[in-house]
Coordinates of C-alpha atoms in Angstrom, one line a residue:
M1 CA 109.2 116.1 76.2
D2 CA 111.1 113.4 78.1
F3 CA 110.2 113.4 81.8
I4 CA 112.5 110.5 82.5
T5 CA 115.8 111.6 81.0
G6 CA 115.4 115.3 80.2
N7 CA 117.2 118.0 82.1
I8 CA 115.3 118.2 85.5
K9 CA 115.9 121.9 86.1
Q10 CA 114.7 122.9 82.6
L11 CA 111.6 120.7 83.0
Y12 CA 110.8 122.2 86.4
R13 CA 111.2 125.8 85.2
K14 CA 109.1 125.2 82.1
F15 CA 106.2 123.6 84.0
L16 CA 106.6 126.0 87.0
F17 CA 106.1 129.1 84.8
A18 CA 103.2 127.6 82.9
S19 CA 101.4 126.2 85.9
M20 CA 101.8 129.3 88.1
A21 CA 100.7 131.6 85.3
S22 CA 97.6 129.4 84.7
A23 CA 96.8 129.2 88.5
M24 CA 97.4 133.0 88.9
V25 CA 95.1 134.0 86.1
M26 CA 92.4 131.6 87.1
S27 CA 92.4 133.1 90.6
I28 CA 92.5 136.6 89.2
Y29 CA 88.9 136.0 88.0
S30 CA 87.6 136.2 91.6
F31 CA 90.3 138.7 92.5
V32 CA 89.2 141.2 89.9
D33 CA 85.5 140.4 90.6
T34 CA 86.0 141.3 94.3
I35 CA 87.7 144.6 93.4
A36 CA 84.9 145.5 90.9
V37 CA 82.1 144.5 93.3
G38 CA 83.8 146.1 96.3
Q39 CA 84.4 149.4 94.5
S40 CA 80.9 149.5 92.9
E41 CA 78.9 148.1 95.8
G42 CA 81.0 148.9 98.9
P43 CA 81.4 146.8 102.0
V44 CA 78.1 145.0 101.6
G45 CA 79.2 143.8 98.1
A46 CA 82.5 142.6 99.5
A47 CA 80.7 140.7 102.3
A48 CA 78.5 139.1 99.7
M49 CA 81.6 137.9 97.8
A50 CA 82.8 136.3 101.0
V51 CA 79.6 134.2 101.1
I52 CA 80.0 133.3 97.4
T53 CA 83.7 132.1 97.8
P54 CA 82.7 128.7 99.1
L55 CA 80.8 128.1 95.8
Y56 CA 84.0 128.6 93.8
G57 CA 85.7 126.2 96.2
V58 CA 83.1 123.5 95.5
L59 CA 83.5 123.8 91.8
I60 CA 87.3 123.9 91.8
F61 CA 87.2 120.9 94.3
L62 CA 85.3 118.8 91.7
G63 CA 87.6 119.7 88.8
I64 CA 90.8 118.9 90.8
L65 CA 89.3 115.8 92.4
C66 CA 88.8 114.2 88.9
G67 CA 91.6 116.0 87.1
V68 CA 94.5 115.6 89.4
G69 CA 93.5 112.1 90.5
G70 CA 93.1 110.9 87.0
S71 CA 96.1 112.7 85.6
V72 CA 98.5 111.3 88.3
L73 CA 97.3 107.7 87.3
Y74 CA 97.6 108.7 83.6
G75 CA 101.1 110.0 84.0
N76 CA 102.2 107.0 86.0
A77 CA 100.9 104.6 83.4
R78 CA 102.7 106.6 80.6
G79 CA 105.9 106.4 82.7
E80 CA 105.5 102.6 82.7
G81 CA 105.0 102.8 78.9
K82 CA 101.3 101.7 79.0
E83 CA 99.6 104.1 76.7
E84 CA 96.3 102.1 76.4
K85 CA 96.0 101.9 80.2
A86 CA 96.7 105.6 80.4
N87 CA 93.8 106.5 78.1
A88 CA 91.5 104.1 79.8
L89 CA 92.2 106.0 83.1
F90 CA 91.6 109.3 81.3
T91 CA 88.2 108.0 80.0
A92 CA 87.2 106.8 83.5
A93 CA 88.1 110.1 85.0
T94 CA 86.0 112.0 82.4
G95 CA 83.0 109.8 83.1
L96 CA 83.3 110.4 86.8
M97 CA 83.6 114.2 86.3
L98 CA 80.4 114.3 84.1
F99 CA 78.4 112.4 86.7
L100 CA 79.5 114.8 89.5
I101 CA 78.7 117.8 87.3
V102 CA 75.1 116.7 86.9
L103 CA 74.7 115.8 90.6
V104 CA 76.0 119.2 91.9
W105 CA 74.2 121.2 89.2
I106 CA 70.9 119.8 90.3
M107 CA 71.7 120.4 94.0
F108 CA 72.6 124.1 93.6
A109 CA 69.7 124.7 91.2
L110 CA 67.1 123.3 93.7
F111 CA 68.6 124.3 97.0
H112 CA 70.6 127.5 96.4
E113 CA 69.1 129.7 99.1
P114 CA 69.5 127.2 102.0
I115 CA 73.0 126.5 100.8
F116 CA 74.0 130.2 100.8
T117 CA 72.4 130.7 104.2
F118 CA 74.6 127.9 105.4
F119 CA 77.6 129.7 103.8
G120 CA 76.9 132.7 106.0
A121 CA 74.4 134.9 104.2
D122 CA 71.7 136.7 106.2
T123 CA 68.6 138.4 104.9
E124 CA 70.5 141.6 104.1
L125 CA 73.2 139.9 102.1
M126 CA 71.1 137.3 100.3
P127 CA 69.8 139.5 97.4
K128 CA 73.4 140.7 96.6
V129 CA 74.6 137.1 96.8
M130 CA 72.0 135.9 94.3
E131 CA 72.7 138.7 91.9
Y132 CA 76.1 137.1 91.3
A133 CA 75.6 133.5 92.2
R134 CA 72.7 132.8 89.8
W135 CA 75.0 133.2 86.9
L136 CA 77.5 130.7 88.3
I137 CA 74.7 128.2 88.9
W138 CA 73.3 128.6 85.3
F139 CA 76.8 128.0 83.8
L140 CA 78.1 125.7 86.5
P141 CA 79.8 123.1 84.3
V142 CA 82.2 125.6 82.7
F143 CA 83.6 126.4 86.1
I144 CA 84.5 122.7 86.8
L145 CA 86.1 121.9 83.4
P146 CA 89.2 124.1 83.4
S147 CA 90.8 122.4 86.4
F148 CA 90.0 119.0 84.9
I149 CA 91.2 119.6 81.4
S150 CA 94.3 121.5 82.3
S151 CA 95.5 118.6 84.5
F152 CA 95.4 116.3 81.6
I153 CA 96.8 118.5 78.8
R154 CA 99.8 119.4 81.0
N155 CA 100.5 115.7 81.3
D156 CA 100.1 115.4 77.5
G157 CA 102.9 117.9 77.0
A158 CA 100.8 121.1 76.5
P159 CA 101.4 123.3 79.6
G160 CA 101.7 126.4 77.3
L161 CA 98.2 125.9 75.9
A162 CA 96.7 125.7 79.4
M163 CA 98.6 128.9 80.3
A164 CA 97.4 130.7 77.2
A165 CA 93.8 129.7 77.8
V166 CA 93.7 131.1 81.3
I167 CA 95.5 134.3 80.3
I168 CA 93.2 135.0 77.4
G169 CA 90.1 134.1 79.5
G170 CA 91.4 136.2 82.3
C171 CA 91.9 139.3 80.1
V172 CA 88.3 139.0 78.9
N173 CA 87.1 138.7 82.5
I174 CA 89.1 141.8 83.6
F175 CA 87.9 143.9 80.7
G176 CA 84.3 142.7 81.3
D177 CA 84.5 143.5 85.0
W178 CA 85.4 147.1 84.2
F179 CA 83.0 147.5 81.3
F180 CA 79.9 145.9 82.9
C181 CA 80.4 147.2 86.4
F182 CA 81.3 150.8 85.7
P183 CA 80.4 152.2 82.2
L184 CA 77.2 150.0 82.2
G185 CA 76.6 150.2 86.0
M186 CA 75.6 146.5 86.3
G187 CA 77.3 145.9 89.7
M188 CA 77.4 142.3 90.9
T189 CA 75.5 141.0 87.8
G190 CA 78.1 142.6 85.5
A191 CA 81.0 141.0 87.4
A192 CA 79.3 137.6 87.2
I193 CA 78.7 137.9 83.4
A194 CA 82.3 138.8 82.9
T195 CA 83.4 135.8 84.9
V196 CA 81.2 133.5 82.8
L197 CA 82.5 134.9 79.5
G198 CA 86.1 134.6 80.5
T199 CA 85.7 131.0 81.8
C200 CA 83.8 129.9 78.6
I201 CA 86.6 131.2 76.4
Q202 CA 89.2 129.4 78.6
V203 CA 87.4 126.1 78.2
F204 CA 87.1 126.5 74.4
I205 CA 90.8 127.2 74.1
M206 CA 91.8 124.2 76.2
C207 CA 89.5 121.9 74.3
S208 CA 91.4 122.8 71.1
H209 CA 94.2 120.5 72.3
F210 CA 92.0 117.5 71.4
L211 CA 92.1 118.6 67.8
S212 CA 95.9 118.9 67.7
K213 CA 98.0 116.3 66.0
K214 CA 100.2 116.2 69.2
C215 CA 97.3 115.1 71.4
T216 CA 97.7 111.5 72.6
L217 CA 94.6 111.7 74.8
R218 CA 91.9 109.3 73.5
F219 CA 88.6 108.0 74.7
V220 CA 88.7 104.2 74.9
K221 CA 86.7 101.6 76.6
P222 CA 87.9 101.6 80.2
N223 CA 88.9 98.3 81.7
H224 CA 88.1 97.7 85.4
I225 CA 86.2 101.0 85.6
A226 CA 85.3 100.7 89.3
P227 CA 88.9 100.3 90.5
A228 CA 90.0 103.1 88.2
I229 CA 87.4 105.5 89.7
R230 CA 88.3 104.4 93.3
Q231 CA 92.0 105.2 92.5
T232 CA 91.1 108.5 90.9
L233 CA 89.0 109.5 94.0
S234 CA 91.7 108.3 96.4
I235 CA 94.6 110.2 94.8
G236 CA 92.6 113.2 93.7
F237 CA 91.0 113.8 97.1
G238 CA 94.4 114.7 98.6
A239 CA 94.8 117.6 96.3
S240 CA 91.2 118.6 95.9
V241 CA 90.5 118.5 99.7
L242 CA 92.6 121.7 99.9
D243 CA 89.8 123.3 97.9
L244 CA 87.1 121.4 99.8
G245 CA 88.8 122.6 102.9
T246 CA 88.6 126.2 101.6
V247 CA 84.8 125.7 101.4
I248 CA 84.6 124.3 104.9
L249 CA 86.9 126.9 106.4
A250 CA 85.1 129.7 104.6
V251 CA 81.8 128.6 106.0
I252 CA 83.1 128.3 109.5
M253 CA 85.0 131.7 109.2
N254 CA 81.9 133.5 107.9
N255 CA 79.7 132.2 110.7
Q256 CA 82.3 132.8 113.4
I257 CA 83.0 136.3 112.1
M258 CA 79.3 137.2 112.2
R259 CA 79.1 135.7 115.7
Y260 CA 82.1 137.5 117.2
G261 CA 82.4 140.4 114.8
D262 CA 80.2 142.3 112.4
T263 CA 79.6 143.0 108.7
N264 CA 82.7 145.3 108.5
A265 CA 84.9 142.4 109.7
L266 CA 83.2 140.1 107.1
A267 CA 83.9 142.6 104.4
V268 CA 87.6 142.7 105.3
Y269 CA 87.6 138.9 105.4
G270 CA 86.0 138.9 101.9
V271 CA 89.1 140.7 100.7
V272 CA 91.4 138.3 102.7
A273 CA 89.6 135.3 101.3
T274 CA 90.1 136.5 97.7
I275 CA 93.8 137.1 98.3
T276 CA 94.2 133.7 100.0
S277 CA 92.6 132.0 97.0
L278 CA 95.1 133.7 94.7
F279 CA 98.2 132.8 96.9
Q280 CA 97.0 129.3 97.5
A281 CA 96.5 128.9 93.7
L282 CA 100.1 130.0 93.2
Y283 CA 101.2 127.3 95.7
C284 CA 99.0 124.8 93.8
G285 CA 100.7 126.0 90.6
V286 CA 104.0 124.8 92.1
G287 CA 102.4 121.5 93.0
Q288 CA 100.9 121.1 89.6
A289 CA 104.3 121.8 88.0
I290 CA 106.0 119.0 89.8
Q291 CA 103.1 116.5 89.4
P292 CA 103.7 115.3 85.8
I293 CA 107.5 115.2 86.3
V294 CA 107.3 113.3 89.6
S295 CA 104.6 110.9 88.7
A296 CA 106.4 109.9 85.5
N297 CA 109.7 109.4 87.4
C298 CA 107.9 107.5 90.1
G299 CA 106.6 105.1 87.5
A300 CA 110.2 104.8 86.1
M301 CA 111.6 104.4 89.7
Q302 CA 113.9 107.4 89.4
A303 CA 114.2 108.4 93.1
D304 CA 117.2 110.8 92.7
R305 CA 115.3 112.9 90.1
I306 CA 112.2 113.0 92.4
K307 CA 114.4 114.4 95.3
Q308 CA 115.8 117.1 93.0
V309 CA 112.4 118.3 92.1
W310 CA 111.3 118.3 95.8
K311 CA 114.3 120.5 96.8
M312 CA 113.7 123.0 94.0
S313 CA 109.9 123.2 94.6
F314 CA 110.4 123.5 98.4
A315 CA 112.8 126.5 97.9
T316 CA 110.1 128.1 95.6
V317 CA 107.3 127.9 98.2
I318 CA 109.5 129.2 101.0
A319 CA 110.4 132.3 98.9
L320 CA 106.8 132.9 97.9
G321 CA 105.7 132.5 101.6
I322 CA 108.1 135.2 102.8
A323 CA 107.0 137.6 100.0
F324 CA 103.2 137.0 100.6
T325 CA 103.5 137.5 104.3
A326 CA 105.4 140.7 103.9
I327 CA 102.6 142.2 101.8
G328 CA 100.0 141.8 104.5
E329 CA 102.3 143.0 107.3
L330 CA 103.4 146.1 105.5
F331 CA 100.3 147.2 103.6
P332 CA 97.0 146.2 105.4
E333 CA 95.2 149.5 104.8
Q334 CA 96.3 149.8 101.2
I335 CA 95.0 146.3 100.5
V336 CA 91.4 147.0 101.7
R337 CA 91.4 150.4 99.8
L338 CA 92.3 148.5 96.6
F339 CA 89.3 146.2 97.0
I340 CA 86.6 148.2 98.7
D341 CA 85.1 151.7 98.6
V342 CA 85.9 151.9 102.2
T343 CA 84.3 153.3 105.3
P344 CA 86.3 154.6 108.3
E345 CA 85.1 151.4 110.2
V346 CA 86.6 149.1 107.6
V347 CA 89.9 151.0 107.5
E348 CA 90.1 150.8 111.3
A349 CA 89.4 147.1 111.3
A350 CA 91.8 146.1 108.5
P351 CA 95.3 145.9 110.3
G352 CA 94.0 143.8 113.2
I353 CA 92.6 141.3 110.7
I354 CA 95.1 141.2 107.9
R355 CA 98.4 141.2 109.9
P356 CA 97.7 138.1 112.1
F357 CA 96.0 136.2 109.3
F358 CA 98.8 136.7 106.7
L359 CA 101.2 134.8 108.9
L360 CA 99.6 131.6 107.5
F361 CA 101.4 132.2 104.2
L362 CA 104.7 131.3 105.7
F363 CA 103.5 127.7 106.1
L364 CA 100.6 127.2 103.6
G365 CA 103.0 126.6 100.7
I366 CA 104.7 123.7 102.6
T367 CA 101.3 122.1 103.2
V368 CA 100.1 122.5 99.7
L369 CA 103.3 121.3 98.1
S370 CA 103.5 118.3 100.4
T371 CA 100.0 117.0 99.3
Y372 CA 100.9 117.2 95.6
H373 CA 104.3 115.6 96.2
L374 CA 102.9 112.7 98.2
Q375 CA 100.1 112.1 95.6
S376 CA 102.7 112.1 92.8
I377 CA 104.8 109.4 94.5
M378 CA 101.6 107.3 95.2
H379 CA 101.4 108.1 98.9
G380 CA 97.8 109.1 98.4
T381 CA 96.6 108.2 101.9
M382 CA 99.1 110.4 103.7
S383 CA 98.5 113.2 101.3
M384 CA 94.8 113.0 102.2
V385 CA 95.5 112.9 105.9
I386 CA 97.6 116.0 105.7
A387 CA 95.0 117.8 103.7
I388 CA 92.2 116.8 106.1
L389 CA 94.2 117.8 109.1
R390 CA 94.8 121.2 107.5
S391 CA 91.4 121.7 106.1
V392 CA 89.1 120.3 108.7
V393 CA 90.5 118.9 111.9
I394 CA 93.1 121.2 113.4
S395 CA 91.8 124.4 111.8
G396 CA 88.3 123.6 112.7
I397 CA 89.2 122.9 116.3
L398 CA 91.1 126.1 116.6
L399 CA 88.4 128.2 114.9
F400 CA 85.9 127.1 117.5
T401 CA 88.2 127.1 120.6
L402 CA 90.5 130.2 120.3
P403 CA 87.6 132.7 120.0
L404 CA 86.3 131.5 123.3
F405 CA 89.5 132.9 124.9
L406 CA 90.5 135.7 122.5
D407 CA 87.2 136.8 121.0
V408 CA 87.3 137.7 117.3
Q409 CA 91.2 137.8 117.4
G410 CA 91.1 134.1 117.9
V411 CA 89.4 133.7 114.5
W412 CA 92.3 135.5 112.8
L413 CA 95.0 133.5 114.7
A414 CA 93.5 130.1 114.2
M415 CA 94.6 129.6 110.6
P416 CA 98.3 130.6 111.0
I417 CA 98.7 128.2 114.0
S418 CA 96.9 125.4 112.1
E419 CA 99.2 125.8 109.1
L420 CA 102.3 125.7 111.2
I421 CA 101.2 122.5 113.0
V422 CA 100.3 120.7 109.7
A423 CA 103.5 121.9 107.9
I424 CA 105.6 120.3 110.7
I425 CA 103.7 117.0 110.4
A426 CA 104.1 116.9 106.6
L427 CA 107.8 117.6 106.7
I428 CA 108.5 115.0 109.4
Y429 CA 106.6 112.4 107.3
I430 CA 108.4 113.2 104.0
Q431 CA 111.8 113.2 105.7
R432 CA 111.3 109.8 107.4
R433 CA 109.2 107.9 104.8
T434 CA 110.2 109.1 101.3

């Protein structure tokens, strides 16, 4: 697979399909879990899943931090024709990932209840939260590995294997959600077990790439390990901060909803958060599709090919944004009925939450794509700035200030306004500086 001279449209389509399919199936894990829990446990179960969402964000953040950061450097080194340097960077990224896994595993094992209280759980929700979350904590490493491994095997010319792994794992998870939650009546525990099984299978399939004759990834003695880790963190943070931002925003949203709203509003937000994770993952799939192509062409100084990829990927996220927004504007009540065994209060609350919130999808794709594009052309600092503005600064300010004037409606409008502002900043920078 020649990233430097191959047909750019064919390369983009091949990686786009594989990356989006992988991203979609990975997010369907929590998507189907939320449906299974909401239908079996009702609004309280859906509200508990809203509290658990930040945990998923932490784990995905770590996988992308090491995976995308390391794989961009790996792809750039291969584009320069430096195979030994590429594998040294892969080895350094793997060591960093293992260290972070141990650190976070210990933290959640020892301090899970204070952490989930911070995430928004009260005394009513905590037992339901722990029914599900204890399984994620016990098997924490397997939820970090998929994002890390898939980033590298895509760069090593195996996007199809990454896609197959998440599809097979997703099918196991979907079947397990139905079987454990309904015939066996295991509720939240059953949904968690199904997710663990699906993710373990996904990891095993991805790891089979290392046994393939086509695999060029090798563990070697890394040279200059400290600079390699710093570069990995610097570049990876721009992409992973989107997921870290999901954690921060979910915590702020959960607490602001409980301050200005009630459990019914939090239950609807649990549904919205799950859908947002799916749609954001699809946008990330577009970003992950361009990353190996753009990083290799950046190393080879092929500016025209990089511009071609940007135009195609930008058109893709705009089309997706229009479609995603239309779903929420047209079908708010149907969405909550799909996820939750609803009460009249939940149905009444749904349109006023979903319709304003779904406007963010018109702009979210631009923000996500911009961070991946800037990382891939080695503008890591600006990629990180954009991600932080979106994930913490502007969104955080709006989430705390708008409700003071608009009550709970300000919570739902904060994110669309934030996404619009950051998208404009990102496009101005890309137009002027790249």
